[in-house]
Amino acid sequence: MGSAVEEPGRRVTTLELFFDLVFVFTLTQLTVLLAGDLTFATAGRVALIFVVLFWMYGAYAYLTNQVPPDRPSRRLLLMLGMGAFLVCALAIPRVFDDTGVVFGLGFLAVVVVHTALYTRSHGRDTIWYGVPNGLAALSVTAAGLVDGLAADGLWVLALLLQFVTPFLAEHGPGRADGRSADVMRAQLGGLDPAHFVERHGLLLIVAFGESVIAIGTGIGDLPLTAGLFGGAFLSLALAVALWWTYFVRDEELAEAVFRATPAPSRWRLAMNAYYYAFLPMLLGIAYLATGVKKTLGHLTEHLHTGPALALAGGVALFLAGDVAFRAVLRLYPVRFRAAAAPAALAAALVGIHVSAVAELLALVAVLIVMLVIEARTAPRTTPAPAVARTP
């Protein structure tokens, strides 16, 4: 069993937080890519890139939970992984033009370093992680050699290869020591709940920092007028309301659910809650940051469809992910957030037909109303253990 079980309540190390800061640079670069061509096609490609990248971030977060970076060799390997993620991030803005191969090779290095680190806890059985992840990296690298639908198809293939990895990890035949799938599920679920939940919460905080940076980027060299300050404060209020949505109650209860869930079920719960549900939350922040960048210079104007949808769609996507997160962990109620998601998306019409500042006001109002109503009805007791289901 991993170190996480032997050391319950272990805190996230500064090196892990440093790693997360480098990873979130990829999110920053994705907003650069989207802001440069704010279309549905680019938004879809941004989603593809981030889903592929976040798979390996999740793999590292899971890894350092079970194999803490508490020795020089582990720290050095983790630093190499940071460098590989940096290569990916630097290649993102032109990944579908002339830096696709560079991105793919950087991503292959991310996979190789992760596999090397994972041998410390799972030995030769890391093949069931390393092989499909390596094939996914090669698929992404090959995508850099072609254009159009062929490139998109290779990115989708990488995604599919990643999605079969958990099944192979659990059921792959021929294990070196003859462990059964039940034993593997128990080992995979040997997580430290406090560390795992805190790690992803810190990632979310760093990602929110991107939305704050977007305020400064959107303002640029514009004169600092009262109206511009108003738009900046509304953008900040939007980020604060989303922070409140997750951190005021969900994080603490999520840790309680993980502690109450048996180890064989915990690893699938971790996948469902902190990968599949977290994806739209983080993507939503990236889209929101792009919308803020494209909006603050046009507060009194009717917005084009792209910026209006980036703002509203980012909030709606975050809420949709949070609804999935709560549903997986059985953190009720979810109905108010489920209702707020389409209401937030509809706010794009306000930006298109009225003004950017009106859309910002509408989005802040939707979130505040949702939080106030929920606060008056939310149960105060700790929820029962969740039963993880394969998505």
GROMACS .gro file of C-alpha atoms in nm:
model
  391
    1MET     CA    1   0.000   0.000   0.000
    2GLY     CA    2   0.125   0.351  -0.078
    3SER     CA    3   0.266   0.603   0.163
    4ALA     CA    4  -0.061   0.793   0.156
    5VAL     CA    5  -0.222   0.526   0.375
    6GLU     CA    6   0.071   0.526   0.618
    7GLU     CA    7   0.068   0.905   0.655
    8PRO     CA    8  -0.296   1.020   0.669
    9GLY     CA    9  -0.345   1.391   0.648
   10ARG     CA   10  -0.019   1.464   0.460
   11ARG     CA   11  -0.007   1.819   0.326
   12VAL     CA   12   0.071   1.923  -0.030
   13THR     CA   13   0.443   2.003  -0.061
   14THR     CA   14   0.579   2.327  -0.204
   15LEU     CA   15   0.734   2.127  -0.491
   16GLU     CA   16   0.392   1.990  -0.584
   17LEU     CA   17   0.249   2.342  -0.577
   18PHE     CA   18   0.539   2.458  -0.793
   19PHE     CA   19   0.454   2.177  -1.035
   20ASP     CA   20   0.093   2.298  -1.044
   21LEU     CA   21   0.202   2.654  -1.124
   22VAL     CA   22   0.393   2.525  -1.426
   23PHE     CA   23   0.097   2.313  -1.533
   24VAL     CA   24  -0.145   2.605  -1.510
   25PHE     CA   25   0.080   2.789  -1.755
   26THR     CA   26  -0.064   2.546  -2.011
   27LEU     CA   27  -0.409   2.682  -1.923
   28THR     CA   28  -0.278   3.036  -1.974
   29GLN     CA   29  -0.144   2.939  -2.314
   30LEU     CA   30  -0.476   2.785  -2.410
   31THR     CA   31  -0.648   3.118  -2.343
   32VAL     CA   32  -0.388   3.281  -2.571
   33LEU     CA   33  -0.472   3.029  -2.843
   34LEU     CA   34  -0.846   3.083  -2.804
   35ALA     CA   35  -0.826   3.461  -2.778
   36GLY     CA   36  -0.633   3.469  -3.104
   37ASP     CA   37  -0.914   3.290  -3.290
   38LEU     CA   38  -1.236   3.297  -3.091
   39THR     CA   39  -1.436   3.042  -3.292
   40PHE     CA   40  -1.621   2.719  -3.214
   41ALA     CA   41  -1.351   2.520  -3.398
   42THR     CA   42  -1.071   2.667  -3.187
   43ALA     CA   43  -1.275   2.624  -2.869
   44GLY     CA   44  -1.314   2.256  -2.956
   45ARG     CA   45  -0.942   2.219  -3.019
   46VAL     CA   46  -0.863   2.395  -2.691
   47ALA     CA   47  -1.087   2.141  -2.517
   48LEU     CA   48  -0.906   1.852  -2.691
   49ILE     CA   49  -0.563   1.980  -2.590
   50PHE     CA   50  -0.664   2.040  -2.231
   51VAL     CA   51  -0.835   1.703  -2.186
   52VAL     CA   52  -0.521   1.526  -2.308
   53LEU     CA   53  -0.296   1.739  -2.086
   54PHE     CA   54  -0.516   1.714  -1.778
   55TRP     CA   55  -0.507   1.336  -1.798
   56MET     CA   56  -0.135   1.343  -1.731
   57TYR     CA   57  -0.168   1.614  -1.466
   58GLY     CA   58  -0.415   1.387  -1.287
   59ALA     CA   59  -0.170   1.100  -1.324
   60TYR     CA   60   0.102   1.306  -1.154
   61ALA     CA   61  -0.135   1.423  -0.877
   62TYR     CA   62  -0.233   1.061  -0.812
   63LEU     CA   63   0.130   0.953  -0.827
   64THR     CA   64   0.264   1.206  -0.576
   65ASN     CA   65  -0.020   1.115  -0.340
   66GLN     CA   66   0.108   0.756  -0.329
   67VAL     CA   67   0.476   0.830  -0.395
   68PRO     CA   68   0.556   1.158  -0.214
   69PRO     CA   69   0.848   1.364  -0.355
   70ASP     CA   70   1.043   1.321  -0.031
   71ARG     CA   71   1.371   1.194  -0.179
   72PRO     CA   72   1.621   1.366  -0.411
   73SER     CA   73   1.566   1.115  -0.694
   74ARG     CA   74   1.189   1.164  -0.683
   75ARG     CA   75   1.223   1.542  -0.667
   76LEU     CA   76   1.457   1.549  -0.965
   77LEU     CA   77   1.223   1.332  -1.172
   78LEU     CA   78   0.928   1.555  -1.078
   79MET     CA   79   1.129   1.859  -1.188
   80LEU     CA   80   1.194   1.688  -1.521
   81GLY     CA   81   0.819   1.640  -1.552
   82MET     CA   82   0.773   2.012  -1.486
   83GLY     CA   83   1.018   2.091  -1.764
   84ALA     CA   84   0.832   1.863  -2.003
   85PHE     CA   85   0.500   2.033  -1.923
   86LEU     CA   86   0.671   2.368  -1.987
   87VAL     CA   87   0.772   2.248  -2.335
   88CYS     CA   88   0.409   2.156  -2.402
   89ALA     CA   89   0.287   2.493  -2.277
   90LEU     CA   90   0.531   2.691  -2.492
   91ALA     CA   91   0.421   2.496  -2.801
   92ILE     CA   92   0.046   2.540  -2.745
   93PRO     CA   93  -0.022   2.871  -2.929
   94ARG     CA   94   0.091   2.722  -3.264
   95VAL     CA   95   0.032   2.354  -3.189
   96PHE     CA   96  -0.194   2.313  -3.494
   97ASP     CA   97   0.045   2.508  -3.717
   98ASP     CA   98   0.417   2.438  -3.680
   99THR     CA   99   0.486   2.332  -3.319
  100GLY     CA  100   0.275   2.015  -3.301
  101VAL     CA  101   0.577   1.782  -3.305
  102VAL     CA  102   0.749   1.985  -3.032
  103PHE     CA  103   0.434   1.960  -2.820
  104GLY     CA  104   0.412   1.584  -2.883
  105LEU     CA  105   0.775   1.521  -2.787
  106GLY     CA  106   0.731   1.728  -2.472
  107PHE     CA  107   0.421   1.529  -2.389
  108LEU     CA  108   0.608   1.203  -2.450
  109ALA     CA  109   0.867   1.320  -2.198
  110VAL     CA  110   0.584   1.391  -1.950
  111VAL     CA  111   0.468   1.030  -1.990
  112VAL     CA  112   0.817   0.876  -1.965
  113VAL     CA  113   0.898   1.065  -1.644
  114HIS     CA  114   0.562   0.969  -1.492
  115THR     CA  115   0.615   0.602  -1.577
  116ALA     CA  116   0.964   0.609  -1.428
  117LEU     CA  117   0.831   0.759  -1.105
  118TYR     CA  118   0.543   0.513  -1.087
  119THR     CA  119   0.778   0.215  -1.087
  120ARG     CA  120   0.858   0.319  -0.728
  121SER     CA  121   0.516   0.197  -0.610
  122HIS     CA  122   0.381  -0.040  -0.877
  123GLY     CA  123   0.696  -0.200  -1.019
  124ARG     CA  124   0.665  -0.370  -1.358
  125ASP     CA  125   0.288  -0.327  -1.354
  126THR     CA  126   0.343   0.034  -1.464
  127ILE     CA  127   0.331  -0.107  -1.818
  128TRP     CA  128  -0.048  -0.086  -1.792
  129TYR     CA  129  -0.017   0.291  -1.746
  130GLY     CA  130   0.291   0.363  -1.951
  131VAL     CA  131   0.206   0.185  -2.277
  132PRO     CA  132  -0.134   0.345  -2.354
  133ASN     CA  133  -0.010   0.684  -2.228
  134GLY     CA  134   0.299   0.652  -2.448
  135LEU     CA  135   0.087   0.559  -2.750
  136ALA     CA  136  -0.131   0.862  -2.682
  137ALA     CA  137   0.180   1.082  -2.680
  138LEU     CA  138   0.298   0.931  -3.009
  139SER     CA  139  -0.048   0.994  -3.158
  140VAL     CA  140  -0.026   1.360  -3.057
  141THR     CA  141   0.325   1.382  -3.202
  142ALA     CA  142   0.203   1.232  -3.531
  143ALA     CA  143  -0.077   1.491  -3.535
  144GLY     CA  144   0.193   1.757  -3.564
  145LEU     CA  145   0.296   1.609  -3.900
  146VAL     CA  146  -0.048   1.643  -4.063
  147ASP     CA  147  -0.320   1.906  -4.095
  148GLY     CA  148  -0.697   1.943  -4.074
  149LEU     CA  149  -0.923   1.651  -3.990
  150ALA     CA  150  -0.633   1.406  -3.985
  151ALA     CA  151  -0.467   1.601  -3.704
  152ASP     CA  152  -0.794   1.631  -3.513
  153GLY     CA  153  -0.851   1.258  -3.553
  154LEU     CA  154  -0.509   1.176  -3.405
  155TRP     CA  155  -0.585   1.398  -3.106
  156VAL     CA  156  -0.914   1.214  -3.055
  157LEU     CA  157  -0.726   0.883  -3.080
  158ALA     CA  158  -0.491   1.002  -2.804
  159LEU     CA  159  -0.794   1.082  -2.592
  160LEU     CA  160  -0.941   0.735  -2.644
  161LEU     CA  161  -0.611   0.569  -2.555
  162GLN     CA  162  -0.604   0.762  -2.229
  163PHE     CA  163  -0.959   0.668  -2.143
  164VAL     CA  164  -0.883   0.295  -2.166
  165THR     CA  165  -0.585   0.328  -1.931
  166PRO     CA  166  -0.786   0.290  -1.606
  167PHE     CA  167  -0.941  -0.033  -1.734
  168LEU     CA  168  -0.600  -0.171  -1.829
  169ALA     CA  169  -0.455  -0.063  -1.495
  170GLU     CA  170  -0.722  -0.256  -1.311
  171HIS     CA  171  -0.769  -0.560  -1.535
  172GLY     CA  172  -0.443  -0.592  -1.731
  173PRO     CA  173  -0.338  -0.961  -1.745
  174GLY     CA  174  -0.006  -1.114  -1.652
  175ARG     CA  175   0.079  -0.913  -1.343
  176ALA     CA  176   0.430  -0.977  -1.218
  177ASP     CA  177   0.318  -1.086  -0.871
  178GLY     CA  178  -0.019  -1.238  -0.962
  179ARG     CA  179  -0.231  -0.968  -0.796
  180SER     CA  180  -0.600  -0.985  -0.878
  181ALA     CA  181  -0.816  -0.696  -0.999
  182ASP     CA  182  -0.967  -0.670  -0.650
  183VAL     CA  183  -0.624  -0.631  -0.495
  184MET     CA  184  -0.529  -0.373  -0.757
  185ARG     CA  185  -0.845  -0.172  -0.688
  186ALA     CA  186  -0.756  -0.168  -0.319
  187GLN     CA  187  -0.401  -0.055  -0.395
  188LEU     CA  188  -0.515   0.210  -0.642
  189GLY     CA  189  -0.759   0.336  -0.380
  190GLY     CA  190  -0.485   0.372  -0.120
  191LEU     CA  191  -0.508   0.750  -0.135
  192ASP     CA  192  -0.455   1.008   0.134
  193PRO     CA  193  -0.790   1.193   0.111
  194ALA     CA  194  -0.665   1.516   0.271
  195HIS     CA  195  -0.370   1.545   0.034
  196PHE     CA  196  -0.569   1.447  -0.275
  197VAL     CA  197  -0.853   1.693  -0.214
  198GLU     CA  198  -0.617   1.974  -0.113
  199ARG     CA  199  -0.400   1.920  -0.422
  200HIS     CA  200  -0.690   1.965  -0.660
  201GLY     CA  201  -0.827   2.256  -0.462
  202LEU     CA  202  -0.493   2.435  -0.493
  203LEU     CA  203  -0.493   2.367  -0.866
  204LEU     CA  204  -0.835   2.531  -0.888
  205ILE     CA  205  -0.708   2.833  -0.693
  206VAL     CA  206  -0.412   2.874  -0.926
  207ALA     CA  207  -0.649   2.846  -1.223
  208PHE     CA  208  -0.867   3.121  -1.074
  209GLY     CA  209  -0.551   3.329  -1.071
  210GLU     CA  210  -0.557   3.306  -1.451
  211SER     CA  211  -0.898   3.475  -1.455
  212VAL     CA  212  -0.756   3.758  -1.240
  213ILE     CA  213  -0.455   3.796  -1.470
  214ALA     CA  214  -0.701   3.814  -1.760
  215ILE     CA  215  -0.846   4.131  -1.604
  216GLY     CA  216  -0.509   4.305  -1.633
  217THR     CA  217  -0.452   4.168  -1.983
  218GLY     CA  218  -0.797   4.284  -2.093
  219ILE     CA  219  -0.740   4.636  -1.959
  220GLY     CA  220  -0.393   4.669  -2.111
  221ASP     CA  221  -0.312   5.037  -2.176
  222LEU     CA  222  -0.670   5.162  -2.158
  223PRO     CA  223  -0.734   5.478  -1.950
  224LEU     CA  224  -0.833   5.388  -1.594
  225THR     CA  225  -1.184   5.528  -1.586
  226ALA     CA  226  -1.460   5.464  -1.333
  227GLY     CA  227  -1.640   5.248  -1.588
  228LEU     CA  228  -1.331   5.035  -1.647
  229PHE     CA  229  -1.284   4.985  -1.273
  230GLY     CA  230  -1.648   4.880  -1.254
  231GLY     CA  231  -1.597   4.617  -1.523
  232ALA     CA  232  -1.280   4.494  -1.352
  233PHE     CA  233  -1.461   4.461  -1.017
  234LEU     CA  234  -1.747   4.274  -1.182
  235SER     CA  235  -1.499   4.034  -1.342
  236LEU     CA  236  -1.336   3.981  -1.003
  237ALA     CA  237  -1.678   3.931  -0.841
  238LEU     CA  238  -1.748   3.661  -1.099
  239ALA     CA  239  -1.428   3.475  -1.005
  240VAL     CA  240  -1.503   3.518  -0.633
  241ALA     CA  241  -1.855   3.378  -0.676
  242LEU     CA  242  -1.716   3.072  -0.854
  243TRP     CA  243  -1.458   3.032  -0.578
  244TRP     CA  244  -1.739   3.044  -0.323
  245THR     CA  245  -1.932   2.783  -0.520
  246TYR     CA  246  -1.662   2.521  -0.465
  247PHE     CA  247  -1.453   2.618  -0.164
  248VAL     CA  248  -1.700   2.730   0.099
  249ARG     CA  249  -1.856   2.386   0.140
  250ASP     CA  250  -1.767   2.132  -0.125
  251GLU     CA  251  -1.396   2.081  -0.054
  252GLU     CA  252  -1.439   1.995   0.314
  253LEU     CA  253  -1.729   1.759   0.246
  254ALA     CA  254  -1.543   1.594  -0.041
  255GLU     CA  255  -1.262   1.497   0.194
  256ALA     CA  256  -1.516   1.350   0.438
  257VAL     CA  257  -1.671   1.142   0.160
  258PHE     CA  258  -1.330   1.009   0.051
  259ARG     CA  259  -1.242   0.912   0.407
  260ALA     CA  260  -1.571   0.724   0.446
  261THR     CA  261  -1.534   0.539   0.113
  262PRO     CA  262  -1.359   0.197   0.116
  263ALA     CA  263  -1.026   0.186  -0.068
  264PRO     CA  264  -1.146  -0.046  -0.352
  265SER     CA  265  -1.414   0.210  -0.446
  266ARG     CA  266  -1.208   0.521  -0.372
  267TRP     CA  267  -0.988   0.516  -0.678
  268ARG     CA  268  -1.283   0.513  -0.920
  269LEU     CA  269  -1.446   0.786  -0.711
  270ALA     CA  270  -1.128   0.990  -0.751
  271MET     CA  271  -1.142   0.944  -1.129
  272ASN     CA  272  -1.507   1.043  -1.154
  273ALA     CA  273  -1.488   1.344  -0.921
  274TYR     CA  274  -1.142   1.486  -0.981
  275TYR     CA  275  -1.089   1.404  -1.346
  276TYR     CA  276  -1.415   1.375  -1.537
  277ALA     CA  277  -1.603   1.635  -1.330
  278PHE     CA  278  -1.304   1.864  -1.279
  279LEU     CA  279  -1.237   1.889  -1.652
  280PRO     CA  280  -1.534   2.116  -1.733
  281MET     CA  281  -1.466   2.323  -1.422
  282LEU     CA  282  -1.111   2.403  -1.529
  283LEU     CA  283  -1.206   2.446  -1.895
  284GLY     CA  284  -1.480   2.680  -1.784
  285ILE     CA  285  -1.223   2.899  -1.609
  286ALA     CA  286  -1.011   2.906  -1.926
  287TYR     CA  287  -1.307   3.009  -2.143
  288LEU     CA  288  -1.413   3.268  -1.884
  289ALA     CA  289  -1.063   3.417  -1.876
  290THR     CA  290  -1.068   3.444  -2.256
  291GLY     CA  291  -1.405   3.619  -2.242
  292VAL     CA  292  -1.277   3.865  -1.982
  293LYS     CA  293  -0.973   3.945  -2.197
  294LYS     CA  294  -1.192   4.017  -2.499
  295THR     CA  295  -1.461   4.208  -2.308
  296LEU     CA  296  -1.308   4.467  -2.075
  297GLY     CA  297  -1.212   4.697  -2.359
  298HIS     CA  298  -1.573   4.701  -2.488
  299LEU     CA  299  -1.784   4.729  -2.172
  300THR     CA  300  -2.052   4.961  -2.311
  301GLU     CA  301  -2.070   4.795  -2.653
  302HIS     CA  302  -2.275   4.506  -2.788
  303LEU     CA  303  -2.051   4.203  -2.777
  304HIS     CA  304  -1.976   3.976  -3.069
  305THR     CA  305  -2.099   3.621  -3.029
  306GLY     CA  306  -1.754   3.478  -2.948
  307PRO     CA  307  -1.667   3.691  -2.643
  308ALA     CA  308  -2.026   3.679  -2.515
  309LEU     CA  309  -2.033   3.299  -2.532
  310ALA     CA  310  -1.684   3.267  -2.384
  311LEU     CA  311  -1.796   3.464  -2.076
  312ALA     CA  312  -2.131   3.298  -2.027
  313GLY     CA  313  -2.023   2.957  -2.151
  314GLY     CA  314  -1.725   2.955  -1.917
  315VAL     CA  315  -1.949   3.012  -1.613
  316ALA     CA  316  -2.206   2.759  -1.737
  317LEU     CA  317  -1.936   2.497  -1.801
  318PHE     CA  318  -1.789   2.547  -1.455
  319LEU     CA  319  -2.133   2.501  -1.299
  320ALA     CA  320  -2.202   2.192  -1.509
  321GLY     CA  321  -1.877   2.038  -1.389
  322ASP     CA  322  -1.957   2.130  -1.031
  323VAL     CA  323  -2.299   1.967  -1.063
  324ALA     CA  324  -2.130   1.648  -1.184
  325PHE     CA  325  -1.876   1.672  -0.900
  326ARG     CA  326  -2.151   1.705  -0.639
  327ALA     CA  327  -2.358   1.428  -0.793
  328VAL     CA  328  -2.063   1.184  -0.790
  329LEU     CA  329  -1.988   1.260  -0.425
  330ARG     CA  330  -2.355   1.290  -0.327
  331LEU     CA  331  -2.319   1.646  -0.202
  332TYR     CA  332  -2.674   1.771  -0.217
  333PRO     CA  333  -2.856   1.975  -0.329
  334VAL     CA  334  -2.748   2.004  -0.693
  335ARG     CA  335  -3.074   2.134  -0.845
  336PHE     CA  336  -2.995   2.502  -0.789
  337ARG     CA  337  -2.660   2.476  -0.962
  338ALA     CA  338  -2.812   2.266  -1.239
  339ALA     CA  339  -3.070   2.542  -1.296
  340ALA     CA  340  -2.807   2.817  -1.278
  341ALA     CA  341  -2.594   2.665  -1.558
  342PRO     CA  342  -2.843   2.728  -1.843
  343ALA     CA  343  -2.936   3.064  -1.687
  344ALA     CA  344  -2.569   3.163  -1.702
  345LEU     CA  345  -2.542   3.050  -2.064
  346ALA     CA  346  -2.849   3.258  -2.152
  347ALA     CA  347  -2.667   3.566  -2.022
  348ALA     CA  348  -2.472   3.563  -2.350
  349LEU     CA  349  -2.784   3.707  -2.513
  350VAL     CA  350  -2.762   4.004  -2.277
  351GLY     CA  351  -2.407   4.072  -2.390
  352ILE     CA  352  -2.498   4.041  -2.757
  353HIS     CA  353  -2.813   4.254  -2.744
  354VAL     CA  354  -2.743   4.498  -2.459
  355SER     CA  355  -2.377   4.538  -2.353
  356ALA     CA  356  -2.078   4.362  -2.204
  357VAL     CA  357  -2.125   4.521  -1.863
  358ALA     CA  358  -2.488   4.408  -1.861
  359GLU     CA  359  -2.375   4.050  -1.925
  360LEU     CA  360  -2.123   4.068  -1.642
  361LEU     CA  361  -2.396   4.198  -1.409
  362ALA     CA  362  -2.633   3.922  -1.517
  363LEU     CA  363  -2.374   3.650  -1.456
  364VAL     CA  364  -2.284   3.783  -1.110
  365ALA     CA  365  -2.656   3.805  -1.027
  366VAL     CA  366  -2.718   3.444  -1.135
  367LEU     CA  367  -2.439   3.315  -0.913
  368ILE     CA  368  -2.537   3.525  -0.610
  369VAL     CA  369  -2.902   3.420  -0.631
  370MET     CA  370  -2.795   3.055  -0.665
  371LEU     CA  371  -2.566   3.074  -0.362
  372VAL     CA  372  -2.817   3.256  -0.144
  373ILE     CA  373  -3.101   3.014  -0.219
  374GLU     CA  374  -2.874   2.716  -0.171
  375ALA     CA  375  -2.738   2.847   0.160
  376ARG     CA  376  -3.092   2.857   0.299
  377THR     CA  377  -3.172   2.500   0.199
  378ALA     CA  378  -2.841   2.309   0.209
  379PRO     CA  379  -2.817   2.033   0.472
  380ARG     CA  380  -2.560   2.085   0.746
  381THR     CA  381  -2.476   1.720   0.800
  382THR     CA  382  -2.188   1.526   0.647
  383PRO     CA  383  -2.306   1.320   0.347
  384ALA     CA  384  -2.296   0.942   0.332
  385PRO     CA  385  -2.011   0.764   0.149
  386ALA     CA  386  -2.044   0.784  -0.227
  387VAL     CA  387  -2.066   0.472  -0.440
  388ALA     CA  388  -1.834   0.515  -0.733
  389ARG     CA  389  -1.962   0.422  -1.075
  390THR     CA  390  -1.769   0.375  -1.393
  391PRO     CA  391  -1.853   0.664  -1.625
   0.00000   0.00000   0.00000
